[in-house]
Coordinates of C-alpha atoms in Angstrom, one line a residue:
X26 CA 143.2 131.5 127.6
X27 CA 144.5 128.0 128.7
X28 CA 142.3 125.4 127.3
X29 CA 142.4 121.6 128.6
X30 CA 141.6 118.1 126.1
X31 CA 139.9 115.5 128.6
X32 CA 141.4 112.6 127.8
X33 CA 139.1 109.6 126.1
X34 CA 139.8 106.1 125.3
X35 CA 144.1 105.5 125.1
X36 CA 144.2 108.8 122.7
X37 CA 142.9 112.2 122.7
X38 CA 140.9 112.1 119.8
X39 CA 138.0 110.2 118.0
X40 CA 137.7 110.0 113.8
X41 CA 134.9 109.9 112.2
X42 CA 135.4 108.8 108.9
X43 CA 138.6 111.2 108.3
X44 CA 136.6 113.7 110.9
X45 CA 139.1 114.5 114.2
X46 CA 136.5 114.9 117.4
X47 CA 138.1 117.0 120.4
X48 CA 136.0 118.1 123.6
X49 CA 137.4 121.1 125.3
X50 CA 136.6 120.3 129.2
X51 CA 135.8 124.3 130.1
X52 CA 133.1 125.1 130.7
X53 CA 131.9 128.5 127.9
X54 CA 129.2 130.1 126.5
X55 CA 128.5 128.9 122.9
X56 CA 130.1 131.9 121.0
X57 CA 133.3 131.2 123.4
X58 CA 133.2 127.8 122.5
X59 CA 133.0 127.9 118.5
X60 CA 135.7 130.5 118.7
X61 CA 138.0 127.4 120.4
X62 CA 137.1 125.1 117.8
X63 CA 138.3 127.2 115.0
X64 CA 141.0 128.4 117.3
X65 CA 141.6 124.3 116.3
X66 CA 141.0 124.3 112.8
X67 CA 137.1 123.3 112.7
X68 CA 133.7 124.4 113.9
X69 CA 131.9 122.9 116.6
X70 CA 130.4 119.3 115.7
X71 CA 127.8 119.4 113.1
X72 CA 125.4 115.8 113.1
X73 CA 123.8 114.6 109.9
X74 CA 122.4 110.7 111.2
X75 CA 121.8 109.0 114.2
X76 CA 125.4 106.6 114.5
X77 CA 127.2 110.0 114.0
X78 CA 124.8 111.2 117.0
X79 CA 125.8 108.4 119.2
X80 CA 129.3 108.1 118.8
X81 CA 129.3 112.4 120.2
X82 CA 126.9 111.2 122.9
X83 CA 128.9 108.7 124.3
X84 CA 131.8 111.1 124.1
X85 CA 129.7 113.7 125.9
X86 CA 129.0 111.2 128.7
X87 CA 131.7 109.4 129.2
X88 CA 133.6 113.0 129.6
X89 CA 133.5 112.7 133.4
X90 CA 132.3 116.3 133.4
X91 CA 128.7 117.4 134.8
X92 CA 128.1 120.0 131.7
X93 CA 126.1 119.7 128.6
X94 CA 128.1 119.4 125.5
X95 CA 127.7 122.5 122.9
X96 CA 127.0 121.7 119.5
X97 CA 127.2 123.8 116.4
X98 CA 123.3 124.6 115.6
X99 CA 122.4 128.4 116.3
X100 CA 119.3 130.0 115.5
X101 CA 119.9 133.2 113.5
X102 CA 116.7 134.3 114.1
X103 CA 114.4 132.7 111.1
X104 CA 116.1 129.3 111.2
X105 CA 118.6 126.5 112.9
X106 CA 121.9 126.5 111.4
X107 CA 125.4 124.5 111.5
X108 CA 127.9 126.9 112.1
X109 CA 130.6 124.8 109.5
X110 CA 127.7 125.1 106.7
X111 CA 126.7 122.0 106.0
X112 CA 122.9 121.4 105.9
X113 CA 120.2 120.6 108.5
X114 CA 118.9 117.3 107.3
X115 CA 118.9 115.5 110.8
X116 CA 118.0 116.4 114.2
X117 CA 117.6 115.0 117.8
X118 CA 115.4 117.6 120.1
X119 CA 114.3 116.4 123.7
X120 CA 110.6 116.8 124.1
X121 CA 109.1 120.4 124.0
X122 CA 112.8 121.7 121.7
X123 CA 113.7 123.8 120.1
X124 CA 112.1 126.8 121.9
X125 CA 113.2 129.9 121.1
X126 CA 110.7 131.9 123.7
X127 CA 113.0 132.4 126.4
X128 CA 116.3 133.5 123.7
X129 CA 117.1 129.6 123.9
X130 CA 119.0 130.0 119.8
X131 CA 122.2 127.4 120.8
X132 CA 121.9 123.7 121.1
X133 CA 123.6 121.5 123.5
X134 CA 123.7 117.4 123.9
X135 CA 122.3 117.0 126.8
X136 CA 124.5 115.0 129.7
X137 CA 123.1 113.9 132.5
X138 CA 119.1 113.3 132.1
X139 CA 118.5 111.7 128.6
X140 CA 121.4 108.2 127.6
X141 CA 119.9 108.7 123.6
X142 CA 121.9 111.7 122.7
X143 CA 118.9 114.3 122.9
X144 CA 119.3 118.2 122.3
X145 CA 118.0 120.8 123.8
X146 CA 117.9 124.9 123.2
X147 CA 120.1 126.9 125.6
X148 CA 120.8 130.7 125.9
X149 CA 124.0 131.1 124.5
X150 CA 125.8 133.1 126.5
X151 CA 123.7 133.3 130.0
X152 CA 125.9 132.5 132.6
X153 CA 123.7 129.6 134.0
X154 CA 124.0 127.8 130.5
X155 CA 127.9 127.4 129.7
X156 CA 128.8 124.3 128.6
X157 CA 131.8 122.3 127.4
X158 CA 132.7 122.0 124.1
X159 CA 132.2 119.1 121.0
X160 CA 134.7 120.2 118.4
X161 CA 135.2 118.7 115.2
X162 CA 138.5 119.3 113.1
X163 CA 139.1 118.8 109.5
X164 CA 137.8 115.9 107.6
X165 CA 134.1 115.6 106.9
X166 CA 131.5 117.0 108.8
X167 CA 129.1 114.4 107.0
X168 CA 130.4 111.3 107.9
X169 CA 128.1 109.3 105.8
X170 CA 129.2 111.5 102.7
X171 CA 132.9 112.2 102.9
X172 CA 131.6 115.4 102.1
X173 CA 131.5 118.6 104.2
X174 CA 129.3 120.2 101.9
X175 CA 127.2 117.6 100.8
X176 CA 123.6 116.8 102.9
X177 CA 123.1 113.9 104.3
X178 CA 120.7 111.6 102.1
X179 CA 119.6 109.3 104.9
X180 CA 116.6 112.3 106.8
X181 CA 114.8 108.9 108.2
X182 CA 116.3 109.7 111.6
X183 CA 114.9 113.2 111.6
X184 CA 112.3 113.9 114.4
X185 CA 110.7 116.9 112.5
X186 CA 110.3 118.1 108.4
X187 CA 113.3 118.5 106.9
X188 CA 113.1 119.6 103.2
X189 CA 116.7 118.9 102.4
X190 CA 115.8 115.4 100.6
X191 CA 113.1 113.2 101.1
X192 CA 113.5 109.6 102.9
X193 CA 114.6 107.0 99.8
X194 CA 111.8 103.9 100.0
X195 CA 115.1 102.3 98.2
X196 CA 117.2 100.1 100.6
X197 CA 120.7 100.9 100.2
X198 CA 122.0 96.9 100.7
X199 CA 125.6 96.1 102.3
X200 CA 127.5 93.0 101.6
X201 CA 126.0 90.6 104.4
X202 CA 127.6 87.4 105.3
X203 CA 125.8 84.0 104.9
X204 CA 125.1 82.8 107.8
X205 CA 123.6 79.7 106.6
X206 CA 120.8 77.3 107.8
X207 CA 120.1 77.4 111.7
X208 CA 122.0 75.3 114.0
X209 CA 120.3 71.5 114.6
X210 CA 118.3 71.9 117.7
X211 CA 119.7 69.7 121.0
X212 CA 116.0 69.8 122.9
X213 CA 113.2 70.3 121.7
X214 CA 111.4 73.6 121.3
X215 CA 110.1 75.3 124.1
X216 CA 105.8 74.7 123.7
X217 CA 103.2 75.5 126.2
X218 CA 101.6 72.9 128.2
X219 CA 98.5 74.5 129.5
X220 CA 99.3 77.5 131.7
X221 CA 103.3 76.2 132.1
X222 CA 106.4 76.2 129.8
X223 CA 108.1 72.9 128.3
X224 CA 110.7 71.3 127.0
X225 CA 112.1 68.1 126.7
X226 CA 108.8 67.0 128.1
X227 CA 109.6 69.1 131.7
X228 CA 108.1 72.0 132.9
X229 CA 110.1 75.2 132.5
X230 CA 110.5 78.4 134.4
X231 CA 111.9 81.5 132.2
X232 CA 114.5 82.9 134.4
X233 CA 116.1 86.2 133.1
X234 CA 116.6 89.7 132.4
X235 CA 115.4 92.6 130.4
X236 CA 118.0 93.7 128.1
X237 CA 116.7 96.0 127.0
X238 CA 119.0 97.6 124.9
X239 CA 121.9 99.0 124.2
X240 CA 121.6 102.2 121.8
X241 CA 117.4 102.5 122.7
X242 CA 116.1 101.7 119.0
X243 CA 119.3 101.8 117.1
X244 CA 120.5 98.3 118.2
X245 CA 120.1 96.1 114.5
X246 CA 119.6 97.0 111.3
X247 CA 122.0 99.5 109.4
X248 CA 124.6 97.6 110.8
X249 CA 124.2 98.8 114.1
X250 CA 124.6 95.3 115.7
X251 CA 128.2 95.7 114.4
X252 CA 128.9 98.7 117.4
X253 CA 127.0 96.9 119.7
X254 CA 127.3 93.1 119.6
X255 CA 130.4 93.3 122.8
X256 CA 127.9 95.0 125.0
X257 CA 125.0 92.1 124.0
X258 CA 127.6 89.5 123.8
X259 CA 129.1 90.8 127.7
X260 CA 125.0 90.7 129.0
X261 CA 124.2 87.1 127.8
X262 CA 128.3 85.7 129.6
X263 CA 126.7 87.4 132.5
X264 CA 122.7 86.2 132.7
X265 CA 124.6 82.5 131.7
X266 CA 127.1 82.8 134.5
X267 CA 124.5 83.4 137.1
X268 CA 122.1 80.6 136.0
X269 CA 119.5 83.0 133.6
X270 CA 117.9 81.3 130.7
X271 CA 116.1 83.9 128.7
X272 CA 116.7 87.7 127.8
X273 CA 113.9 90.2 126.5
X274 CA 115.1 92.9 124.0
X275 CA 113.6 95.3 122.2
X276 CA 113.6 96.0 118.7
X277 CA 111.9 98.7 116.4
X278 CA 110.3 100.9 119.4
X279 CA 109.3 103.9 117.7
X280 CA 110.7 102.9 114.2
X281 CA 113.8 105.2 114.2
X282 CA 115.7 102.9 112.3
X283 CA 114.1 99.4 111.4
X284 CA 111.7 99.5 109.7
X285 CA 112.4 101.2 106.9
X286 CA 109.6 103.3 105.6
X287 CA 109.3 105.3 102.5
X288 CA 108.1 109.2 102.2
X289 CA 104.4 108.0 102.6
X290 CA 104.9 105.8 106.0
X291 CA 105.2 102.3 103.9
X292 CA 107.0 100.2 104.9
X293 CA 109.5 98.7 102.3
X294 CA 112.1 96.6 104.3
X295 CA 113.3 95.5 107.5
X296 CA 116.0 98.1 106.8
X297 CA 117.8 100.2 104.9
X298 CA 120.9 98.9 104.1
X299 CA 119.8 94.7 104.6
X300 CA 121.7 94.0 107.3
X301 CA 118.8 93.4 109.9
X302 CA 118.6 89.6 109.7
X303 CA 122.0 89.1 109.5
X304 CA 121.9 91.2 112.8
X305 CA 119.3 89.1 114.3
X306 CA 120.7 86.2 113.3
X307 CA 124.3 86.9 114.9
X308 CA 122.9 87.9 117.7
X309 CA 120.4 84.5 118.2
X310 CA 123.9 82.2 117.3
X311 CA 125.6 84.3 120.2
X312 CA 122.5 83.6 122.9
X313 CA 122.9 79.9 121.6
X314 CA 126.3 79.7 122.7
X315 CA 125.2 80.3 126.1
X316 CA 121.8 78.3 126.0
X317 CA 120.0 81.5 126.3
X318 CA 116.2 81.8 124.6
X319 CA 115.8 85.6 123.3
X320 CA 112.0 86.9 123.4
X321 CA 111.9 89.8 121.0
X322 CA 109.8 92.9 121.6
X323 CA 108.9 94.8 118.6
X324 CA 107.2 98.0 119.7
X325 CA 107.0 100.8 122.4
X326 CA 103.8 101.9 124.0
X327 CA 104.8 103.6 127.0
X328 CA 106.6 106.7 125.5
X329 CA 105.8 108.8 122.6
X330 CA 109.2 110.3 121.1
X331 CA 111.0 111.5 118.1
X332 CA 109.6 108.9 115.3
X333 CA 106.5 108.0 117.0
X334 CA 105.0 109.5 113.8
X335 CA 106.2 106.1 112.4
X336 CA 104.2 104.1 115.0
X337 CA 101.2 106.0 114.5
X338 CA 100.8 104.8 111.3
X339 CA 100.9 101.5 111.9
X340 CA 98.3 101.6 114.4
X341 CA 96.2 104.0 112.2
X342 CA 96.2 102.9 108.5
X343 CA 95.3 98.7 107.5
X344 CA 98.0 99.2 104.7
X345 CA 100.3 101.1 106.5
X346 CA 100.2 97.5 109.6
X347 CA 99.8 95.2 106.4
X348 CA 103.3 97.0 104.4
X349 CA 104.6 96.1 107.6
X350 CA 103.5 92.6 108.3
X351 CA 104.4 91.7 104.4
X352 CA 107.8 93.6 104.0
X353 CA 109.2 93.4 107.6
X354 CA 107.2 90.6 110.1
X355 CA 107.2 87.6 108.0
X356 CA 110.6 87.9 106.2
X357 CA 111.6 88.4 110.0
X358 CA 109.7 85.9 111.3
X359 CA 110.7 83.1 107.9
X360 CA 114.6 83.9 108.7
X361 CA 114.2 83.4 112.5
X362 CA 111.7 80.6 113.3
X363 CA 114.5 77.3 112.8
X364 CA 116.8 79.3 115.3
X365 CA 117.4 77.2 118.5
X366 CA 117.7 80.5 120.3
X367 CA 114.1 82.1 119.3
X368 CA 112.3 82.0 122.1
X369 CA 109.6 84.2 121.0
X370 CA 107.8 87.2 120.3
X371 CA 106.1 90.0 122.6
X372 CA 104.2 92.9 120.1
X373 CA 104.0 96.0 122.3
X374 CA 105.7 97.0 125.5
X375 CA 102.9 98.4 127.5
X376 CA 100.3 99.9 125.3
X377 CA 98.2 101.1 128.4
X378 CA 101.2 104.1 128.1
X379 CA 98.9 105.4 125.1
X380 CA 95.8 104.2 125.4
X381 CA 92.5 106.4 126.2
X382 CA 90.9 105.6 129.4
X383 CA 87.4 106.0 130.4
X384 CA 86.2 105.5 127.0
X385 CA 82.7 104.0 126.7
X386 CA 81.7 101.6 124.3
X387 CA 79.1 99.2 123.9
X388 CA 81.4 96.4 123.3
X389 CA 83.0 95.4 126.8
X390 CA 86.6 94.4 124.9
X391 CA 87.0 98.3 124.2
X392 CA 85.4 99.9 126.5
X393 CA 88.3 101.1 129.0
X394 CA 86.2 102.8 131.8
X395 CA 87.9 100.0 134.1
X396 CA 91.2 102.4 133.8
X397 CA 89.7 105.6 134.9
X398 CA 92.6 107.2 137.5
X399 CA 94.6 104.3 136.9
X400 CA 97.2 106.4 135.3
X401 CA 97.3 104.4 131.7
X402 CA 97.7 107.1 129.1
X403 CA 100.5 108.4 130.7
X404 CA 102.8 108.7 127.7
X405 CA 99.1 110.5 125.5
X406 CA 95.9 109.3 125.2
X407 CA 96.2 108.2 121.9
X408 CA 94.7 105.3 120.8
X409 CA 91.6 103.3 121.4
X410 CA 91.7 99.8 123.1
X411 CA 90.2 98.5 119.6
X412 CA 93.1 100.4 117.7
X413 CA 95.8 98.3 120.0
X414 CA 94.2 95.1 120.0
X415 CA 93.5 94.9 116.0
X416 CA 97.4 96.0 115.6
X417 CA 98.4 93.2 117.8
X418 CA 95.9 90.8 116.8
X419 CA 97.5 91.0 112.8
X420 CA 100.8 90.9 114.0
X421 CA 100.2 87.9 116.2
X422 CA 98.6 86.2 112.9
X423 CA 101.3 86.7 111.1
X424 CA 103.8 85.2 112.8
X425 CA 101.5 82.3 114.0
X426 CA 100.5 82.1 110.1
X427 CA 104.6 81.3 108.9
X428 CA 105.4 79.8 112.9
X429 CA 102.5 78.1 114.2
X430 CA 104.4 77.2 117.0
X431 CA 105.3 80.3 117.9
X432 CA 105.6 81.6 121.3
X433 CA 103.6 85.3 121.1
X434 CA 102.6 87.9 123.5
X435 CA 102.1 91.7 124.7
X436 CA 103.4 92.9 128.0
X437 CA 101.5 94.9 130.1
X438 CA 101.5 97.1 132.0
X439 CA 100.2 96.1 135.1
X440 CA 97.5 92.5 135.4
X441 CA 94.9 95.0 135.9
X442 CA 94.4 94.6 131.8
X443 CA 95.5 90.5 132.1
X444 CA 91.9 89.6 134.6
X445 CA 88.4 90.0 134.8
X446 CA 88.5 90.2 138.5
X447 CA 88.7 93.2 141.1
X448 CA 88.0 95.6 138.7
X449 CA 90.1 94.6 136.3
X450 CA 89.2 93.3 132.7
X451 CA 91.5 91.2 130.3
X452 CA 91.7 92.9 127.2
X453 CA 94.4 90.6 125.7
X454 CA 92.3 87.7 126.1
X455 CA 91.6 86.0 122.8
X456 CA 87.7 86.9 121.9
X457 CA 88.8 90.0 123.0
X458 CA 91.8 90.3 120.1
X459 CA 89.8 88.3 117.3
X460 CA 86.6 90.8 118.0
X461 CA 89.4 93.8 117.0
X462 CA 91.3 92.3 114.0
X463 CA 89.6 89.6 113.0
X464 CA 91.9 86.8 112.7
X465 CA 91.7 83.5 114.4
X466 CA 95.2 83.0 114.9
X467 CA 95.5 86.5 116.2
X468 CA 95.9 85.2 119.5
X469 CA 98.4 85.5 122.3
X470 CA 100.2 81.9 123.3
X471 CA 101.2 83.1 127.1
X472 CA 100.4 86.6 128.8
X473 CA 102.9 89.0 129.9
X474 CA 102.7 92.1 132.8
X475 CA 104.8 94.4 134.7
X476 CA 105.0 95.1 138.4
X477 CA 106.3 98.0 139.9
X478 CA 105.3 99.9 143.2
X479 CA 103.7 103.1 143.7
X480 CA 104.4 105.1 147.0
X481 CA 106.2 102.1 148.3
X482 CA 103.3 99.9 147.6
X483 CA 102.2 97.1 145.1
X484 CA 98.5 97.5 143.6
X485 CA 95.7 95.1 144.5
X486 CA 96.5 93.5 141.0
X487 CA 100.5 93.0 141.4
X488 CA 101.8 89.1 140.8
X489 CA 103.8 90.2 144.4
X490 CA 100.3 90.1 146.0
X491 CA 98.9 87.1 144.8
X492 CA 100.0 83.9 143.6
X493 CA 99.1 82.9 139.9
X494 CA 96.1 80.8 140.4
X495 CA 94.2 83.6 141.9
X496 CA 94.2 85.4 138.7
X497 CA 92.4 82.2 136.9
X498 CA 94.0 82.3 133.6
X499 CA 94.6 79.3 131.1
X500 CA 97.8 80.5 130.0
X501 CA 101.0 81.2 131.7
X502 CA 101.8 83.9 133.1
X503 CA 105.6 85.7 132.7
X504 CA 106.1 88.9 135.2
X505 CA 108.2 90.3 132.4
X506 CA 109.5 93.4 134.2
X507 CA 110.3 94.1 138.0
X508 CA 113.3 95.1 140.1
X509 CA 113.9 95.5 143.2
X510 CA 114.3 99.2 143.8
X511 CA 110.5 99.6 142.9
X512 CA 109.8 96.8 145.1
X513 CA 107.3 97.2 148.0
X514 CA 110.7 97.0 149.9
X515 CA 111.0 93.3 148.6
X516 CA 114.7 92.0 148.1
X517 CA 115.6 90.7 144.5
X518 CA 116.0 87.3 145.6
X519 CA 112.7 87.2 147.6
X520 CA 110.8 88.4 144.5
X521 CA 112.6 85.4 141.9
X522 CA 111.5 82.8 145.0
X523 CA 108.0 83.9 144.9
X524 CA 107.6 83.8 141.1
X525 CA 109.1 80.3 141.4
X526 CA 107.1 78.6 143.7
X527 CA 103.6 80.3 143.0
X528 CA 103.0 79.1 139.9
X529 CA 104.3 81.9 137.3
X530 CA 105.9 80.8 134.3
X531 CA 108.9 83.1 134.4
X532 CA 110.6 86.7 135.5
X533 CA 112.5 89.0 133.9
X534 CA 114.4 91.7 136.0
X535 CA 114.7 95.5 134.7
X536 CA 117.3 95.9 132.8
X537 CA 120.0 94.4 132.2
X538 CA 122.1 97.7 130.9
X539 CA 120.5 99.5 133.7
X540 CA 120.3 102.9 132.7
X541 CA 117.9 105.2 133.8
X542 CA 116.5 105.9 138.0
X543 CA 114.0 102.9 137.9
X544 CA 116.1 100.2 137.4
X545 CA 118.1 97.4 139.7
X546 CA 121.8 97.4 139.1
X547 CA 123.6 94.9 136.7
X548 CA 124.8 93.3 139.9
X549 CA 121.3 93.0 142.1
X550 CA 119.7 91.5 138.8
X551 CA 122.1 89.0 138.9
X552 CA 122.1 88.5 142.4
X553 CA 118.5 87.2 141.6
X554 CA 119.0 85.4 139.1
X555 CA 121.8 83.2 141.1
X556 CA 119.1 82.7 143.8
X557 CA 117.5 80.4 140.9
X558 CA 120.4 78.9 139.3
X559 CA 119.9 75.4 138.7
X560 CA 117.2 74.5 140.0
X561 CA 114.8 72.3 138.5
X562 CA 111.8 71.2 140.8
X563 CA 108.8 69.7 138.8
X564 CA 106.5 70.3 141.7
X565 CA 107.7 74.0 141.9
X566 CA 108.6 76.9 138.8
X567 CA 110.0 73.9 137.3
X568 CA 113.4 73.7 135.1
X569 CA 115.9 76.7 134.8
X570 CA 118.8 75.4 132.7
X571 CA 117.8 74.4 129.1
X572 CA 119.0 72.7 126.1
X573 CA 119.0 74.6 123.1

């Protein structure tokens, strides 16, 4: 049989550590497949950690070929096992895998519908189910090891129990460069004026992108920004090229790798291996190159995945939020705040994605009847609105306690939660946030919402349907995520002239990496964004370029 090596980057072949990676572009069942692998020497790929994970996912998609890639975990009947031996101390299953119902014992990455690197359980040998194959030849199958026997120490990154070894709460530091004392400022900070953005004593419109990502929670810390920082470093040429001034970009999500927790869901450090802030900070020194502010959002509410365990606690358990806020937020937040580049904070990404609707309560801040058929809890109805609120009202204190001039907020999902008007209620206003958590400087500095469509249509509460003095808020107002292709029919630039001149404080497009079916392309985002280049009317949004 006549087998064919796609070919990938200028070779045919990808090391991992001293670990040789082939695919085999035919499609075969998974016994076919193994058999071609150690036709080569090796077994089909084995994956012990997330980095290892990624670098066979992007090999997988960036094949060219429309299969799913076969791995080399097979069910034997009582349990999942690498065909080359090593142990299971690391796995990556797409929502409701393994299943083993249905004679689904082989795994595959999966290629078209998930850009993470998910798995999922195939039959594996049905004829519907070939797929191509991920071989890996000599060398280590444990690339954080060296060793093909040896397990994988680092089971953070697992999304269910693994008994091999329990997660260290020991950071494992790297040599980290100094990167010395932030850069002297050439403006001055961006503040809030009342329900506008300023600096240098003019008004200020936040023109931008989402990034949001590169690798979806595996972007800094564990020296992650090291495989990444050409793909951040390309996004901020391009939003600066085309007149942008701020990026959004999301952090920890779900926790998969920063923070680092311990066996009991503490949280010890910002990472394991100490080389988050030094991420950040290269990062922040890159945006400052380009006079770009970066906004920085923490956490995920709008899906529930692999390490949302990690999340839960936080929201759950005071000394789970407060191992956080002491051994993660303010060391983050003390390293960060002289950085020219900081532009600020935003806690949660739509926590209306887990929130429980139609929940009475006595107290009109968490009662949540208001989103009855709304569709928030979309991603589980998890949490109460007094669970949210107190986790962002801590987190908000914190940095406000080290940064009082900090520039804070959560983004929701739609304004429906941002205004007590059309049967709507603000539950991120601050009595609201200070009734939850109970500090005073819990409170959010500007609000943030999304907009998207619905059956071709924008709600009643949509920043597309009003103009921002309708909604009668004190502080400004970003539309931090909208696009185009979920747009009412609305064209890119129309939407970034109607944020401009109707007294919003900024827009950020979705996203910048544009992955994903609801998302503008890199190209219409920055077709927006040059709509708004330079321009600087007082008596309109105000000023785009900045000095940082």
């Amino acid at each position: 049989m006549m087998w064919s090596v796609i070919t990938l980057c200028a070779a045919l072949l990808y090391f991992v550590a001293a670990e040789q990676l082939e695919i085999i572009d035919k499609p075969v069942s998974f016994p076919e497949a193994e058999k071609a692998c150690v036709a080569k020497g090796g077994h089909l790929a084995s994956i012990h950690d997330r980095n290892h994970n990624d670098r066979l996912k992007d090999i997988c998609r960036g094949s060219g070929s429309p299969h799913n890639c076969w791995i080399g975990l097979k069910n034997d009947g009582q349990d999942w096992k690498w065909t080359d031996g090593t142990s299971l101390d690391y796995t990556m299953w797409h929502a409701g895998n393994p299943t083993t119902v249905t004679g689904s014992l082989c795994a595959a990455i999966v290629r078209q519908y998930s850009d993470v690197g998910e798995w999922i359980s195939e039959s594996c040998d049905a004829p519907d189910t070939k797929a191509v194959a991920l071989c890996s030849i000599g060398g280590s199958q444990n690339p954080n090891t060296g060793n093909q026997n040896t397990p994988n120490p680092n089971t953070g990154h697992t999304n269910q129990p693994v008994t091999a070894q329990p997660v260290t709460s020991k950071p494992v530091t790297m040599a980290v460069p100094d990167l010395g004392k932030a850069p002297a400022r050439k403006g001055t900070r961006l503040t809030v004026k009342g329900t506008d953005f300023e600096q240098n004593g003019k008004k200020v419109f936040l023109s931008g992108v989402n990034q949001a990502w590169i690798a979806y929670g595996y972007d800094f810390g564990d020296n992650n920004y090291e495989y990444r920082h050409l793909e951040f470093e390309k996004y901020l040429k391009l939003v600066a090229d085309n007149g942008g001034n701020s990026i959004r970009v999301w952090v920890h999500i779900e926790g998969a790798v920063t923070p680092h927790f311990d066996a009991s869901g503490m949280v010890v450090s910002l990472d394991q291996k100490g080389t988050f802030i030094s991420d950040i900070k290269k990062y922040l020194r890159k945006a400052l190159e380009y006079n770009i502010l970066i906004f920085f959002c923490l956490w995920n509410g709008a899906l529930a995945q692999n390490d949302h365990f990690k999340l839960d606690g936080l929201i759950k358990d005071e000394a789970k939020l407060q191992s956080y806020i002491d051994n993660a937020l303010i060391p983050w937040v003390k390293a960060v705040k002289d950085e020219p580049s900081m532009g600020g904070w935003d806690i949660i990404n739509e926590m209306e994605g887990e929130i429980k609707p139609n929940l009475a309560n006595a107290e009109p801040c968490f009662d949540t009847k208001f989103l009855l058929n709304s569709g928030a809890g979309w991603a589980g109805q998890k949490y109460t609105a007094e669970e949210f609120l107190k986790f962002i009202n801590w987190q908000v204190d914190a940095i406000r306690q080290v940064d009082p001039q900090a520039l804070v907020t959560a983004g929701s999902w739609e304004a429906r939660d941002n205004v007590d008007k059309w049967g709507g209620f603000n539950l991120y206003k601050d009595e609201c946030l200070v009734k939850a958590g109970g500090k005073k400087m819990g409170t959010l500095t500007f609000y943030s919402s999304h907009t998207y469509s619905w059956q071709g249509k924008y709600s009643e509460f949509s920043p597309f349907k009003h103009v921002f003095a309708d909604y009668g808020l004190k502080k400004p107002l970003v539309v931090a995520e909208f696009n185009q292709v979920s747009g009412a029919g609305m064209d890119i630039v129309d939407q970034f002239k109607h944020l401009y001149t109707s007294g919003y404080a900024g827009g950020w497009t979705w996203h910048a990496k544009a992955d994903g079916a609801n998302s503008d392309s890199t190209a219409n985002q920055m077709r927006g964004l040059l709509s708004l280049k330079g321009k600087v009317d007082q008596t309109e949004g105000g000023q785009i370029p900045l000095t940082l």
